[in-house]
Coordinates of C-alpha atoms and ligand atoms in Angstrom, one line a residue:
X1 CA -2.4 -5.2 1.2
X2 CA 1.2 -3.9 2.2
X3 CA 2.2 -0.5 3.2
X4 CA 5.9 0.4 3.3
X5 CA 6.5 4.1 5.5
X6 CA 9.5 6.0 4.4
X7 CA 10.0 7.8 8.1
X8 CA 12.4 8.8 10.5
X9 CA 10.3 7.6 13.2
X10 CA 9.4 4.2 11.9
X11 CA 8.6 2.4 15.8
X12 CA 5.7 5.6 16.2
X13 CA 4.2 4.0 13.2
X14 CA 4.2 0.4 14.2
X15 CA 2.8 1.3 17.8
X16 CA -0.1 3.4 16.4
X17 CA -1.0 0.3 13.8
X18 CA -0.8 -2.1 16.9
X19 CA -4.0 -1.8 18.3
X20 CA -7.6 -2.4 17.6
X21 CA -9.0 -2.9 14.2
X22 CA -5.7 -1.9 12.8
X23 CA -3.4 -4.5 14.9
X24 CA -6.1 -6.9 14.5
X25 CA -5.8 -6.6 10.3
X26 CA -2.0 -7.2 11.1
X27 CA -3.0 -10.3 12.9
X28 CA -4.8 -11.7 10.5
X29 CA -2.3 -11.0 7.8
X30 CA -5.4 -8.6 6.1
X31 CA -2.4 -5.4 6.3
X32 CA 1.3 -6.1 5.8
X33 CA 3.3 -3.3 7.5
X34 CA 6.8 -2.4 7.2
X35 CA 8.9 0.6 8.5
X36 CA 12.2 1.9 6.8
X37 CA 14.2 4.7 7.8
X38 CA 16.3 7.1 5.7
X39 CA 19.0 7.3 8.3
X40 CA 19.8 3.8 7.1
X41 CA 20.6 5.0 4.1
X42 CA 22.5 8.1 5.0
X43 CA 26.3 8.6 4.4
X44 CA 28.9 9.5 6.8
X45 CA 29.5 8.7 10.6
X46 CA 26.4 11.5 11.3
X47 CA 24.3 10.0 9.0
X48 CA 22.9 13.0 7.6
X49 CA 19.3 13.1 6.1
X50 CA 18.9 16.9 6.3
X51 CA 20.2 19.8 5.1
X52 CA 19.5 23.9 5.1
X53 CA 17.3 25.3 2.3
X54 CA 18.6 27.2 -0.6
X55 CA 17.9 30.8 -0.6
X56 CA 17.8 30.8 3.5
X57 CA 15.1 30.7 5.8
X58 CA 14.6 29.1 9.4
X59 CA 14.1 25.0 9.0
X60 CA 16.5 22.4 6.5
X61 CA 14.7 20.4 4.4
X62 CA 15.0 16.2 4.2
X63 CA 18.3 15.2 1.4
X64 CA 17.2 13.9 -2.0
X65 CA 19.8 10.9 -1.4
X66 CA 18.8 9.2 1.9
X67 CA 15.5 9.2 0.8
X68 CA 15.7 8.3 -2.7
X69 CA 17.7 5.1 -1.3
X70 CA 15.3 4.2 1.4
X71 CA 12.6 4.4 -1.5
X72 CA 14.5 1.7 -3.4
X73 CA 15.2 -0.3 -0.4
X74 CA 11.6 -0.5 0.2
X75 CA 10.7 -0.6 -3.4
X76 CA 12.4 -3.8 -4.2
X77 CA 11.1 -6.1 -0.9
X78 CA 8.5 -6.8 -3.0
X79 CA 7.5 -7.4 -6.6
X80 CA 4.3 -5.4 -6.8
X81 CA 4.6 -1.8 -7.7
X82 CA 3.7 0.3 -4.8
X83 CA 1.7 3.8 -5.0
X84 CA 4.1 6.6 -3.4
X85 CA 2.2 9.0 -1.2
X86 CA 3.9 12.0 0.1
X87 CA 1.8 13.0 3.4
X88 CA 1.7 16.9 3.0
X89 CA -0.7 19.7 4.5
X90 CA 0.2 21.0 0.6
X91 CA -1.5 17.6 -0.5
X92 CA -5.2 16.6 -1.7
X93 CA -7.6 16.6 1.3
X94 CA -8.0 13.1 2.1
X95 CA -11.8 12.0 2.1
X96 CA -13.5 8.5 2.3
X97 CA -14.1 8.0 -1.2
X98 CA -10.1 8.8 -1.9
X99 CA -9.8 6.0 1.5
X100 CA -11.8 3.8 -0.9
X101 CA -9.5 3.9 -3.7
X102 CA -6.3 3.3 -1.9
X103 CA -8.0 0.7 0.1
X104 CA -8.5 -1.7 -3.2
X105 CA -4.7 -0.8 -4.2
X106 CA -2.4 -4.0 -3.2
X107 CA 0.4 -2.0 -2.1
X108 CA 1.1 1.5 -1.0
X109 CA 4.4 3.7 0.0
X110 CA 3.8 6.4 2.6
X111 CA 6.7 9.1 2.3
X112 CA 6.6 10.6 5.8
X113 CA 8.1 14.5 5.8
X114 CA 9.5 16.1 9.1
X115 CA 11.5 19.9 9.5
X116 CA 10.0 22.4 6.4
X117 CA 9.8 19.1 4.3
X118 CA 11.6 17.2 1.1
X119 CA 13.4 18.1 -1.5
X120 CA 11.1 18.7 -4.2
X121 CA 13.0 17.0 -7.1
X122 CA 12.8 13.9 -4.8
X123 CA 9.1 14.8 -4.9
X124 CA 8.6 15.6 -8.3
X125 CA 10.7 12.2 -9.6
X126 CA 9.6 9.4 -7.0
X127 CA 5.6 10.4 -5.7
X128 CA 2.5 9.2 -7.2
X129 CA 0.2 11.4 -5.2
X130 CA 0.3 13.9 -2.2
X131 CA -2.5 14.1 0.6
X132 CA -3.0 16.1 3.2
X133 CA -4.9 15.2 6.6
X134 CA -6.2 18.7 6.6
X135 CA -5.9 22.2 7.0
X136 CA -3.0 22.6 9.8
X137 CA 0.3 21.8 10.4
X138 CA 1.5 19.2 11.8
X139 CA 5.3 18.4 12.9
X140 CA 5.8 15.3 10.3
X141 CA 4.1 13.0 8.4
X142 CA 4.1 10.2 10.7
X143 CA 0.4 11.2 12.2
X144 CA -0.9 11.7 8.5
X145 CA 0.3 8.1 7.6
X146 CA -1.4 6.6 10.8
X147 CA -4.0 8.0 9.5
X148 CA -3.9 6.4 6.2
X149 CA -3.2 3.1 7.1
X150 CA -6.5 3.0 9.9
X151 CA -8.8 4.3 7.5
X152 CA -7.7 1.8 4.8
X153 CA -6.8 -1.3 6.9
X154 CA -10.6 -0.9 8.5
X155 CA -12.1 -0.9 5.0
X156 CA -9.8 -4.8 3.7
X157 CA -12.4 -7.3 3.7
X158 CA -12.4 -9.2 6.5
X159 CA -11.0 -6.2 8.7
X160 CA -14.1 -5.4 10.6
X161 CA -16.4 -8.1 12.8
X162 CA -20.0 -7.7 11.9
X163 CA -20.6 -5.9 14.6
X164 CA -18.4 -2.7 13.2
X165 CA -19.7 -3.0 9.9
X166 CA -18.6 -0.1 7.8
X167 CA -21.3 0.6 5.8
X168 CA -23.1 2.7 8.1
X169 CA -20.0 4.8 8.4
X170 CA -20.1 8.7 8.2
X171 CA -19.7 9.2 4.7
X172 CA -20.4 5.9 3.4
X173 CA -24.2 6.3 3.0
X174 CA -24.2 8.9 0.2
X175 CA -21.6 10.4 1.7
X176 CA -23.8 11.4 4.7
X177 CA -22.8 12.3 8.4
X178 CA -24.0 9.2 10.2
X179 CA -27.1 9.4 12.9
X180 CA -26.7 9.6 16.2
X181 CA -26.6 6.0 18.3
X182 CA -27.9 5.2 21.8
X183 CA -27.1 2.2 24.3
X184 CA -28.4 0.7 27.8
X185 CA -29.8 2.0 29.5
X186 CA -33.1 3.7 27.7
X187 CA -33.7 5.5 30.5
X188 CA -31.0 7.8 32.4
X189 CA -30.9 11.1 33.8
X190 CA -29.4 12.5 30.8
X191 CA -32.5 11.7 28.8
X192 CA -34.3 9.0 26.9
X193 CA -33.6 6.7 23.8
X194 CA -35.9 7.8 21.3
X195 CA -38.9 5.8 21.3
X196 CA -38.7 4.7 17.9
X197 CA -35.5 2.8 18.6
X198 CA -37.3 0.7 21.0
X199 CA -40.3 0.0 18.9
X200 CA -39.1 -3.3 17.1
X201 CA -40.1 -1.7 14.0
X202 CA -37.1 -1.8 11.6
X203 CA -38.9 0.2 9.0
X204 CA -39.7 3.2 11.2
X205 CA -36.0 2.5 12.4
X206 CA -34.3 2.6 9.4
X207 CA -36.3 5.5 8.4
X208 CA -35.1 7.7 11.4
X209 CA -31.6 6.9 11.1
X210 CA -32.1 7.7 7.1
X211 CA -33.8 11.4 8.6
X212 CA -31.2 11.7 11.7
X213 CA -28.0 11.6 9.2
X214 CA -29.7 14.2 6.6
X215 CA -30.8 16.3 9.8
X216 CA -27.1 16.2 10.9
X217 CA -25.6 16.7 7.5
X218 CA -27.9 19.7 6.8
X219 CA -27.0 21.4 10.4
X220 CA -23.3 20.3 10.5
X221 CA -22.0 19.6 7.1
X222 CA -24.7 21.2 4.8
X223 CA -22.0 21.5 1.6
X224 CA -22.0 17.7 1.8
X225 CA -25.7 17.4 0.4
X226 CA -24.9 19.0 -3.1
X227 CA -23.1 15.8 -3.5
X228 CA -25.0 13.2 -1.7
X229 CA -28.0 12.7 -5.2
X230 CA -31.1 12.8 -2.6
X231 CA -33.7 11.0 -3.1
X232 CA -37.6 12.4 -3.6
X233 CA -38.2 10.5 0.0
X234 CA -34.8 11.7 1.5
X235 CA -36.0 15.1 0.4
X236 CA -39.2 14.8 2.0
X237 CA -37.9 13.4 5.3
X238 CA -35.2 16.1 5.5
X239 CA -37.9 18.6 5.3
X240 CA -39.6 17.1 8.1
X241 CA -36.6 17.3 9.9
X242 CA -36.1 21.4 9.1
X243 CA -39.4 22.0 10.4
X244 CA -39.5 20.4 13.5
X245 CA -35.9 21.6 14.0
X246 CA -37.3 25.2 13.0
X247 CA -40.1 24.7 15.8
X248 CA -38.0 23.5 18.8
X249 CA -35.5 25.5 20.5
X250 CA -32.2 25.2 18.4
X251 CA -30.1 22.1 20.1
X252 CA -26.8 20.3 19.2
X253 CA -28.2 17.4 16.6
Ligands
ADE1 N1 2.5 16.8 7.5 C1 2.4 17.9 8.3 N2 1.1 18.3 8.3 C2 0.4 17.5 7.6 C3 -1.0 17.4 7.2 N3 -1.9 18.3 7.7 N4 -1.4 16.4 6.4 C4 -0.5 15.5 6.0 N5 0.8 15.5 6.2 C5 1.2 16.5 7.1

């Protein structure tokens, strides 16, 4: 897939895309990344991409014409039609399922804001879609988009080694919190691997992961259930899990 990000900062967005899974989907041609700046497309010897807002106020606000020229730019390097996010905390709440979606699109455009924002007839005439990160401010758009682009490079096939499977993802089992995981060695001062992990038995196994991320959904996330369709067995192993949580001293899951 190819992203284009509209930003004033376009290096911050390359370096955060440069490592890990992320740089690795770059590598393997999986993610097609490219930066454009306004400012490039700004008039004048101080290349001007903001101005103050009408009716006052502390802040200015990004110019309609910088940006709507940067859009074209990166419009027309390629053929496909892109999808043209604004990254907003006045946007949709981004969620996995939403990831999901733009990860099967073959080309997106991330509009990054900075100062009070952009000019909302720019908004209004050239963005598909706004999303927000969540519920607090940050001082652009640029962290939002990084965002973006991890969670949907991780999910292009062929992103991921077996190894980091996503399936077993927070949120990608029923939209569940995913269970807790353990490593060498099974025995440390800060406690033991639960037996059942160690037992070879990869029905008992799967079955207390299955309980774990209902336990931790129920304590941590418990809106997240309405929406998850439980089964009659998750129902009975989540009861399971209520009890003996109800009979031990309350812990962090
Ligand atoms: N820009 C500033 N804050 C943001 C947020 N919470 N989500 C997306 N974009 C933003």
């Amino acid at each position: 897939m190819r992203i284009d990000v509209v930003s004033l900062f376009p290096e911050f967005i390359a370096q955060c895309a440069g490592f890990g899974v992320v740089g690795r989907a770059q590598e393997r041609k999986l993610l097609a990344l490219h930066g454009w700046n306004p400012r490039d497309h700004a008039e004048g010897n101080y290349r001007r991409v903001d101005d103050r807002p009408f009716g006052g106020g502390p802040g200015m606000v990004m110019m309609i014409e910088p940006l709507q020229a940067c859009l074209a730019a990166a419009r027309a390097a390629d053929p496909a039609p892109p999808h043209v996010i604004y990254l907003t905390p006045q946007g949709a709440p981004l969620t996995q399922a939403r990831v999901r979606e733009l990860a099967a699109r073959p080309r997106l455009v991330l509009l990054c804001g900075r100062y009070e924002g952009v000019d909302e007839r720019l908004v209004a005439s050239a963005v598909d879609e706004e999303i927000s990160i969540g519920d607090y401010v940050l001082s652009g758009g640029e962290l939002a988009a990084a965002v973006v682009i991890d969670a949907v490079a991780r999910l292009q096939e062929g992103a991921l080694n077996d190894a980091e499977s996503a399936t077993q993802d927070s949120f990608e089992a029923d939209g569940l919190l995913d269970c807790p995981h353990f490593t060498h060695p099974a025995s440390h001062a800060l406690g033991e691997v639960p037996a059942v992990l160690r037992s070879g038995d990869h029905a008992a196994i799967a079955r207390w992961r299955r309980q774990q991320a209902l336990g931790r959904t129920w304590l941590r996330r418990p809106e997240l259930l309405d929406e998850a369709g439980l089964s009659r067995t998750d129902r009975a192993l989540l009861e399971a899990f209520r009890q003996e949580a109800c009979q031990t001293v309350p812990k962090k899951a």
